PDB file of C-alpha atoms and ligand atoms in Angstrom:
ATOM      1  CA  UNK A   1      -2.785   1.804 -18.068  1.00  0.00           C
ATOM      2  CA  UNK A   2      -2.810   2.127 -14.420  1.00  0.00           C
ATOM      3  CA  UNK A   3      -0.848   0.574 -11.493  1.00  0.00           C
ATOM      4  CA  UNK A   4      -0.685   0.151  -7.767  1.00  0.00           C
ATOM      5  CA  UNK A   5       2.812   0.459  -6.076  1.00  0.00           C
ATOM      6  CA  UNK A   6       1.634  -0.748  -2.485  1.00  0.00           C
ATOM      7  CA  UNK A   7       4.425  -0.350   0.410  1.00  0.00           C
ATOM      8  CA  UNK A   8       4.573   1.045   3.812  1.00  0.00           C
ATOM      9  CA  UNK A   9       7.081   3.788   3.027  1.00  0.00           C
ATOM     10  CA  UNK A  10       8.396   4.487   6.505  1.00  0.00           C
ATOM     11  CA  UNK A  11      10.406   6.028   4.678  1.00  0.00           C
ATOM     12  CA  UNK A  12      10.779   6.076   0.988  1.00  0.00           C
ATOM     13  CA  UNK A  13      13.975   5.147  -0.035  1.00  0.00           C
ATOM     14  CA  UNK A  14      15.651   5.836  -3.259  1.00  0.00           C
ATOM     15  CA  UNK A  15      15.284   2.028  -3.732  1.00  0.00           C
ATOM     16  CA  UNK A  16      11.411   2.733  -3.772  1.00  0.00           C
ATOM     17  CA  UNK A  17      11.327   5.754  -6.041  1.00  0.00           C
ATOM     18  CA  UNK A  18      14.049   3.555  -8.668  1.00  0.00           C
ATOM     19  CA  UNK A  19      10.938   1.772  -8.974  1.00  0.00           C
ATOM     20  CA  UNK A  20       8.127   4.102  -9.049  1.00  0.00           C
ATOM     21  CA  UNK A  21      10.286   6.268 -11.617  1.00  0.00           C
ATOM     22  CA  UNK A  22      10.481   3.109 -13.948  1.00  0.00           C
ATOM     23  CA  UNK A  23       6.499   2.306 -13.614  1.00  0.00           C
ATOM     24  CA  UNK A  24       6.174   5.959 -14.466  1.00  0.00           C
ATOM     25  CA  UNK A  25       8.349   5.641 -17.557  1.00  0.00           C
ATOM     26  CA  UNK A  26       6.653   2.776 -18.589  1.00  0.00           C
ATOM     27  CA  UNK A  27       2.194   3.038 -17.575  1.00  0.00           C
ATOM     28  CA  UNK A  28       0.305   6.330 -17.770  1.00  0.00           C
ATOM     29  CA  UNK A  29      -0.576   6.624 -13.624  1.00  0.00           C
ATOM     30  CA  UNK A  30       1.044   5.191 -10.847  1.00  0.00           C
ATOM     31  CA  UNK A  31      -0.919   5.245  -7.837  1.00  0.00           C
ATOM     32  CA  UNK A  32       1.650   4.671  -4.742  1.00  0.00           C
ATOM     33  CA  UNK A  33      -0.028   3.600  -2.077  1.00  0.00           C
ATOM     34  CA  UNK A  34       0.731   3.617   1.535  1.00  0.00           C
ATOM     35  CA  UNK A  35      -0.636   1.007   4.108  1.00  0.00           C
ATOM     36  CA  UNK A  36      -2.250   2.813   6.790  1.00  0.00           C
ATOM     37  CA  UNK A  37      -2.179   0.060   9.200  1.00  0.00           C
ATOM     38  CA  UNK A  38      -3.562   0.418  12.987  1.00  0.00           C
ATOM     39  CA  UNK A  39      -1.770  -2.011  14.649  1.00  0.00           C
ATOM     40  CA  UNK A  40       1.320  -1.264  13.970  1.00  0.00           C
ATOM     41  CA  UNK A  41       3.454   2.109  15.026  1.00  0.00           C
ATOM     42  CA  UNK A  42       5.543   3.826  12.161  1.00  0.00           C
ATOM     43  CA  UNK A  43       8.225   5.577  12.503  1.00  0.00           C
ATOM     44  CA  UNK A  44       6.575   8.299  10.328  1.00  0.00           C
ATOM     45  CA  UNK A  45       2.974   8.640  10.365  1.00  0.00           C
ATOM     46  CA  UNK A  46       0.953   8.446   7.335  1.00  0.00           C
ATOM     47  CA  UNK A  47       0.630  12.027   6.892  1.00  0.00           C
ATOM     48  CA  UNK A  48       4.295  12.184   7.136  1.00  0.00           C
ATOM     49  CA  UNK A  49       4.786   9.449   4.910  1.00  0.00           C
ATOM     50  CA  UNK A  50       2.742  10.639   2.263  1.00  0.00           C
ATOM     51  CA  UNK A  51       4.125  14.238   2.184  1.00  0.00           C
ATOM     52  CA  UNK A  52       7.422  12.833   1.879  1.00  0.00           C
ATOM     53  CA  UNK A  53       6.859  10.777  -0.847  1.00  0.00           C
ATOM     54  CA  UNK A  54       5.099  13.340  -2.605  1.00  0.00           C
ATOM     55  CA  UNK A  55       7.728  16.050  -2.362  1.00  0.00           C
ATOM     56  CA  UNK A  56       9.703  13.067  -3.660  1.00  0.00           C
ATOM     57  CA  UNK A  57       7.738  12.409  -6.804  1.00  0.00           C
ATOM     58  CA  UNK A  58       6.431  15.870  -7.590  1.00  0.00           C
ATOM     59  CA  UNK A  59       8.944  15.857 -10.669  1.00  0.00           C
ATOM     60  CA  UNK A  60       6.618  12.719 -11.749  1.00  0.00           C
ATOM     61  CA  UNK A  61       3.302  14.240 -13.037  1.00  0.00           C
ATOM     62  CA  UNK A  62       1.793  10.821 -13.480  1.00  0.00           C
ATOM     63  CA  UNK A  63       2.843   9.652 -10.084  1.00  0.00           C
ATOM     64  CA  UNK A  64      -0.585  10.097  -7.288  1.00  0.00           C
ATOM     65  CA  UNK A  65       0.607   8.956  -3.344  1.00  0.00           C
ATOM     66  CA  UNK A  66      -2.347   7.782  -1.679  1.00  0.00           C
ATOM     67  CA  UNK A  67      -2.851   5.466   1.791  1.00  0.00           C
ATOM     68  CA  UNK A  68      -5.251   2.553   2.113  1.00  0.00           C
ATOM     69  CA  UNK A  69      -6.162   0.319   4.944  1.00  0.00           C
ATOM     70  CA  UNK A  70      -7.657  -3.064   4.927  1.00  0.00           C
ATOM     71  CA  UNK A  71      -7.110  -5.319   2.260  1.00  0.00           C
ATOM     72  CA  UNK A  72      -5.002  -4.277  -1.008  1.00  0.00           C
ATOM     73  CA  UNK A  73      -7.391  -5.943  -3.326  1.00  0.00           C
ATOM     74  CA  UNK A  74     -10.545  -3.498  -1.758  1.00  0.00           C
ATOM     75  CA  UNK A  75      -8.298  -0.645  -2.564  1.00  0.00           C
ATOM     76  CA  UNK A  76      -7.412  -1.764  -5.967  1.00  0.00           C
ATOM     77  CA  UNK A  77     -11.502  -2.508  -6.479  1.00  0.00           C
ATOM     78  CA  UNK A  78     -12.108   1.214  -5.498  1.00  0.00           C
ATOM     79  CA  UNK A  79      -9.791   2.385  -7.740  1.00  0.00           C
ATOM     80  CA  UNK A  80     -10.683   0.604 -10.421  1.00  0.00           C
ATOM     81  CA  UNK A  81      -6.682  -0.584 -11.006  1.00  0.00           C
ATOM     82  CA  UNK A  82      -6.196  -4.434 -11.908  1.00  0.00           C
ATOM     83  CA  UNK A  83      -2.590  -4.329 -11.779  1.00  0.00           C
ATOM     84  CA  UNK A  84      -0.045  -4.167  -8.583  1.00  0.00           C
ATOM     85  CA  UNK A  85       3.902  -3.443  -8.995  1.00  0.00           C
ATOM     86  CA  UNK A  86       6.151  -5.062  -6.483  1.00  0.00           C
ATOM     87  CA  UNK A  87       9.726  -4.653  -6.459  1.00  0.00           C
ATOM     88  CA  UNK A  88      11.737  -7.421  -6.214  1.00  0.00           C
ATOM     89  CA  UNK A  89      15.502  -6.761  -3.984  1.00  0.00           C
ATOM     90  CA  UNK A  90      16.795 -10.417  -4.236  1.00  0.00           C
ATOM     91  CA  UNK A  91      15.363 -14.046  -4.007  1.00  0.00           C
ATOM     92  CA  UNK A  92      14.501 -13.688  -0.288  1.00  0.00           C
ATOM     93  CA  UNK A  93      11.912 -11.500  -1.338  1.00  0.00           C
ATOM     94  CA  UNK A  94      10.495 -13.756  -3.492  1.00  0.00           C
ATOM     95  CA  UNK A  95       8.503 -16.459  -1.947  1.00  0.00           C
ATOM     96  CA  UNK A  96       6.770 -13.720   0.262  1.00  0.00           C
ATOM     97  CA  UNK A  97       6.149 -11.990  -2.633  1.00  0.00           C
ATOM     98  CA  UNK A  98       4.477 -14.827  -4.651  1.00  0.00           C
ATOM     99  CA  UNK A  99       2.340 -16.155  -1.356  1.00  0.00           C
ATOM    100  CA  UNK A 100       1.334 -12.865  -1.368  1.00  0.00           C
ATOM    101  CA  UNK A 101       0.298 -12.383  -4.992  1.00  0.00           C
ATOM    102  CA  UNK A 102      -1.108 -15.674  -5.189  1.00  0.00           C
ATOM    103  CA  UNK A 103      -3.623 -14.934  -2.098  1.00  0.00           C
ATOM    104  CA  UNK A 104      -4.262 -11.841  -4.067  1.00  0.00           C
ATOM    105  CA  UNK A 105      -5.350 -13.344  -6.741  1.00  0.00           C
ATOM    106  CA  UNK A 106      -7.405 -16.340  -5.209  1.00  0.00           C
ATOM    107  CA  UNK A 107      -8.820 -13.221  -3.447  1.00  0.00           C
ATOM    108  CA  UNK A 108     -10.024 -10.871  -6.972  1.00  0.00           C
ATOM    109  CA  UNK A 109      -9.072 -13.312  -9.981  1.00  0.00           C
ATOM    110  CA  UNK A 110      -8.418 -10.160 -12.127  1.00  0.00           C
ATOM    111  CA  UNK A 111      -5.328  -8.367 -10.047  1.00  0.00           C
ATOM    112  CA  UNK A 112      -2.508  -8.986 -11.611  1.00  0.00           C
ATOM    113  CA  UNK A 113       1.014  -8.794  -9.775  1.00  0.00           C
ATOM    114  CA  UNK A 114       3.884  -7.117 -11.600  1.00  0.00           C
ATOM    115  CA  UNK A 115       7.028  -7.970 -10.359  1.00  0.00           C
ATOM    116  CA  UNK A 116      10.102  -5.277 -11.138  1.00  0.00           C
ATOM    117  CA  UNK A 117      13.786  -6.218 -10.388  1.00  0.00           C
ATOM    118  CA  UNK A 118      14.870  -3.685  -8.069  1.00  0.00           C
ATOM    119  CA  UNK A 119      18.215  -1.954  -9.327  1.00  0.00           C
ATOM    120  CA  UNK A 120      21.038  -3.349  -7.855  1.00  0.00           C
ATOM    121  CA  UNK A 121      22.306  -0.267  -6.734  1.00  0.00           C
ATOM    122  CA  UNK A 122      19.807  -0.824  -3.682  1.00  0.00           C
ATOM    123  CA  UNK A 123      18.958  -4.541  -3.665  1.00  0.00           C
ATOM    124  CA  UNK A 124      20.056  -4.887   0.166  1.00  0.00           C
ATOM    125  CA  UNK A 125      17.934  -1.684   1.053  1.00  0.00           C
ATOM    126  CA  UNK A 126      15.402  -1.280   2.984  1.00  0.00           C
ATOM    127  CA  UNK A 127      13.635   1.804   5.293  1.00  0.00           C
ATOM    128  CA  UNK A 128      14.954  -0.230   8.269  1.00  0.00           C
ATOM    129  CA  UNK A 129      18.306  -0.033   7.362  1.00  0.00           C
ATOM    130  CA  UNK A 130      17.948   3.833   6.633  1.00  0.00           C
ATOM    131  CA  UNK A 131      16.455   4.570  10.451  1.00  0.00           C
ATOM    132  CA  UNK A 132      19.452   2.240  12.246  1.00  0.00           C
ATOM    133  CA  UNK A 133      21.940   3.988  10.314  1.00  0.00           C
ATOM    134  CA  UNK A 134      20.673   7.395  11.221  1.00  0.00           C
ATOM    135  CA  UNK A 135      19.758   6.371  14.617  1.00  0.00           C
ATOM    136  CA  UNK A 136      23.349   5.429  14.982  1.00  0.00           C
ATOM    137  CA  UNK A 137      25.116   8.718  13.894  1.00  0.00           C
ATOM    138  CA  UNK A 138      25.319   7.575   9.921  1.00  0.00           C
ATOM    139  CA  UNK A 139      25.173   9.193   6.777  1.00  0.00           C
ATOM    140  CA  UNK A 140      22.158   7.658   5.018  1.00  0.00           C
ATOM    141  CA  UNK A 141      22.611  10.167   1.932  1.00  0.00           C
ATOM    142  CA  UNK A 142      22.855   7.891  -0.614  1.00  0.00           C
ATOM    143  CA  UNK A 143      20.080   5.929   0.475  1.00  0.00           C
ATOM    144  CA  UNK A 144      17.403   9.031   0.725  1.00  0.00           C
ATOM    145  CA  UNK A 145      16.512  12.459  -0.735  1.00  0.00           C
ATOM    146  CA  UNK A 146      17.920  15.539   1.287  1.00  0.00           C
ATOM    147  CA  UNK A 147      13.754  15.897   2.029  1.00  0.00           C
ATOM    148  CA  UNK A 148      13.512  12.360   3.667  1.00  0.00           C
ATOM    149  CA  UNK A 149      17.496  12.639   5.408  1.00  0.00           C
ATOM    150  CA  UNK A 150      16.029  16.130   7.249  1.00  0.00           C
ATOM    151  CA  UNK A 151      13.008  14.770   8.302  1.00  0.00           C
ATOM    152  CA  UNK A 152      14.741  11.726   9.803  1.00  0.00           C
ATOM    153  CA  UNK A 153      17.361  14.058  11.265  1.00  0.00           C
ATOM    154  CA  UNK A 154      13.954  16.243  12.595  1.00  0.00           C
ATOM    155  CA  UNK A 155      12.397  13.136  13.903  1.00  0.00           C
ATOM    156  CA  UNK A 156      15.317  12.078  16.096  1.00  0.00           C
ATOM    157  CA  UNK A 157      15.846  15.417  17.655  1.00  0.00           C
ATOM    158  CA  UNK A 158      12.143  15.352  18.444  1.00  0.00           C
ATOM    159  CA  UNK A 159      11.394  18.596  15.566  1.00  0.00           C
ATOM    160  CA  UNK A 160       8.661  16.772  14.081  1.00  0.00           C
TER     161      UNK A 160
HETATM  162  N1  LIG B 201      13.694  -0.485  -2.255  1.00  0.00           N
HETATM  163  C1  LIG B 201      13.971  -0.367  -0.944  1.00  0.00           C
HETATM  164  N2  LIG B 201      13.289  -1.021   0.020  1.00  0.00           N
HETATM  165  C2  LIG B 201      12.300  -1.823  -0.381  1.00  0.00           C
HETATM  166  C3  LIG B 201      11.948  -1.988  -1.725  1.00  0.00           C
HETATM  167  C4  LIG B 201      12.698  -1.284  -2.685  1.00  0.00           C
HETATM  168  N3  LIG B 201      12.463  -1.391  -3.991  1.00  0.00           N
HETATM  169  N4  LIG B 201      10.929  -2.857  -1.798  1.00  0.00           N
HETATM  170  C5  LIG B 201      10.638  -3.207  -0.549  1.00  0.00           C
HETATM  171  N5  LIG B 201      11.456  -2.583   0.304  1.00  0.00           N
HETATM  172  C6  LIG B 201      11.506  -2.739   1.759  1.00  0.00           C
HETATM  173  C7  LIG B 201      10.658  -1.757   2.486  1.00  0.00           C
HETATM  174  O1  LIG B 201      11.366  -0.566   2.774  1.00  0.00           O
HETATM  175  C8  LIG B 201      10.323  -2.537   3.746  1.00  0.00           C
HETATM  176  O2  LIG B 201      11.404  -2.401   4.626  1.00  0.00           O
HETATM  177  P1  LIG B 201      11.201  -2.494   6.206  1.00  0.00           P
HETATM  178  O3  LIG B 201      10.670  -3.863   6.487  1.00  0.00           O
HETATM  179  O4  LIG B 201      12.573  -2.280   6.673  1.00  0.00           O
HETATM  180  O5  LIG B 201      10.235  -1.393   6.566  1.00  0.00           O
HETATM  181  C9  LIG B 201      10.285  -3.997   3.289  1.00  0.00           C
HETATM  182  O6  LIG B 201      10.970  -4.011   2.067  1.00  0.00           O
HETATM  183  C10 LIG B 201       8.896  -4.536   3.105  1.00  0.00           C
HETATM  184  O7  LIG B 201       8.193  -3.666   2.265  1.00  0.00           O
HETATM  185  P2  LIG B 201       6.737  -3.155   2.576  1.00  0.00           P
HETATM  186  O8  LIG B 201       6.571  -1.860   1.915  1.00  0.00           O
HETATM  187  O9  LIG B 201       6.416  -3.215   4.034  1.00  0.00           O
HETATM  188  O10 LIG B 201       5.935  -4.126   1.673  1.00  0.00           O
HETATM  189  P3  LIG B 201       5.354  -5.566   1.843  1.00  0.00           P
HETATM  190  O11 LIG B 201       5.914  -6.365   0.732  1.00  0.00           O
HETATM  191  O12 LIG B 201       5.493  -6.104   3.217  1.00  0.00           O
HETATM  192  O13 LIG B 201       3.814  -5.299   1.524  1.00  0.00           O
HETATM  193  C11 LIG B 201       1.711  -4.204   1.480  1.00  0.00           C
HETATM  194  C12 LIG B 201       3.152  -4.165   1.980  1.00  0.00           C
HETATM  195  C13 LIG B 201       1.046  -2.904   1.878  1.00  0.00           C
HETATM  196  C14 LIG B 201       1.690  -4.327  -0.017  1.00  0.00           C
HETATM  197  C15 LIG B 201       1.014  -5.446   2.074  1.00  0.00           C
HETATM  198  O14 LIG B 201       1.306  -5.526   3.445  1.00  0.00           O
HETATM  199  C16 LIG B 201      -0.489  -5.371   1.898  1.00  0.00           C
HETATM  200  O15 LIG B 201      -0.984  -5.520   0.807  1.00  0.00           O
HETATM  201  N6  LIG B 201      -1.193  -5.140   2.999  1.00  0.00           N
HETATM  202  C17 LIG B 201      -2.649  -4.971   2.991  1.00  0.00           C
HETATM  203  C18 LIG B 201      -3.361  -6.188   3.541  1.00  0.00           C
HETATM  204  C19 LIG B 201      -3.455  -7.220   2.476  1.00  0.00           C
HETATM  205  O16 LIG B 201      -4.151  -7.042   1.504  1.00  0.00           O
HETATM  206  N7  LIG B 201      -2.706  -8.302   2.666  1.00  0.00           N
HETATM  207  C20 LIG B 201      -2.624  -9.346   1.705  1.00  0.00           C
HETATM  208  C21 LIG B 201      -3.647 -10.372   2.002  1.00  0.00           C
HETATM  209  S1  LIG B 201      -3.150 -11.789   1.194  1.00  0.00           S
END
């Protein structure tokens, strides 16, 4: 079985990859999937993005990083995937999360939202937190790989 774990990444946290580890553990591909959306600036771009969270996963054979633009549903049509894994941080994710899923599914009746409780190691994370810490002088290692902390640490000195 197949999934979608749709986010915008910028950057992957270790909150993200708790949950595409467990989808890994649990279906046989995991297609993480980064919006690649025009009106709005990232911190990373998508290339960036996507390299980091593939040097991220690359111990995670059945893990593919792919981006997507437009609607999710198209994207899950092309790839032939019926089911989408969201993680869920705390209740204040929730009723996003459901309007969101339930437009999905008015939208293509077969998609099928997963919803995984995050870990709650990292239930208050989130890549915005990670870029005001590190904009601010922090330590954000226990919220990031060393790959992700350098390339934030690149990005502010203007290396990347
Ligand atoms: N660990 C750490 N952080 C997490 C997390 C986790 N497990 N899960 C979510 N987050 C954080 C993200 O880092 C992000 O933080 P930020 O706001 O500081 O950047 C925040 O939660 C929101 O996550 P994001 O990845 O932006 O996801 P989203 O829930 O807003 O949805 C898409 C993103 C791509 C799935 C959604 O916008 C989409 O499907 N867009 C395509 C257009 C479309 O089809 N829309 C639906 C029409 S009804």
């Amino acid at each position: 079985m197949k999934v979608i774990y749709p986010g915008s990444f910028d950057p992957v946290t270790y909150g993200h990859l708790d949950i595409i580890k467990r989808c890994a553990d649990k279906f046989d591909e995991v297609i993480v999937a980064v919006l690649h959306n025009n009106n709005k600036n990232g911190f990373f771009s998508i290339d960036e993005r996507l390299e980091l969270l593939r040097k991220s996963t690359e111990d995670m054979p059945n893990v593919k990083v792919d981006s997507f633009s437009g609607l999710l549903i198209d994207y899950a049509k092309l790839k032939k995937v019926d089911i989408v894994v969201k993680g869920l941080r705390a209740v204040s994710d929730f009723e996003y999360e459901l309007q969101m899923a339930l437009a999905n599914r008015k939208l293509y009746n077969s998609l099928e939202t997963l919803f995984m409780v995050s870990n709650s190691k990292y239930s208050f994370l989130s890549s915005s937190i990670v870029k005001e810490v590190v904009l601010n002088g922090g330590d954000v290692s226990c919220f990031v790989p060393d790959i992700v902390k350098d390339s934030l640490r690149k990005k502010i000195e203007g290396g990347l």
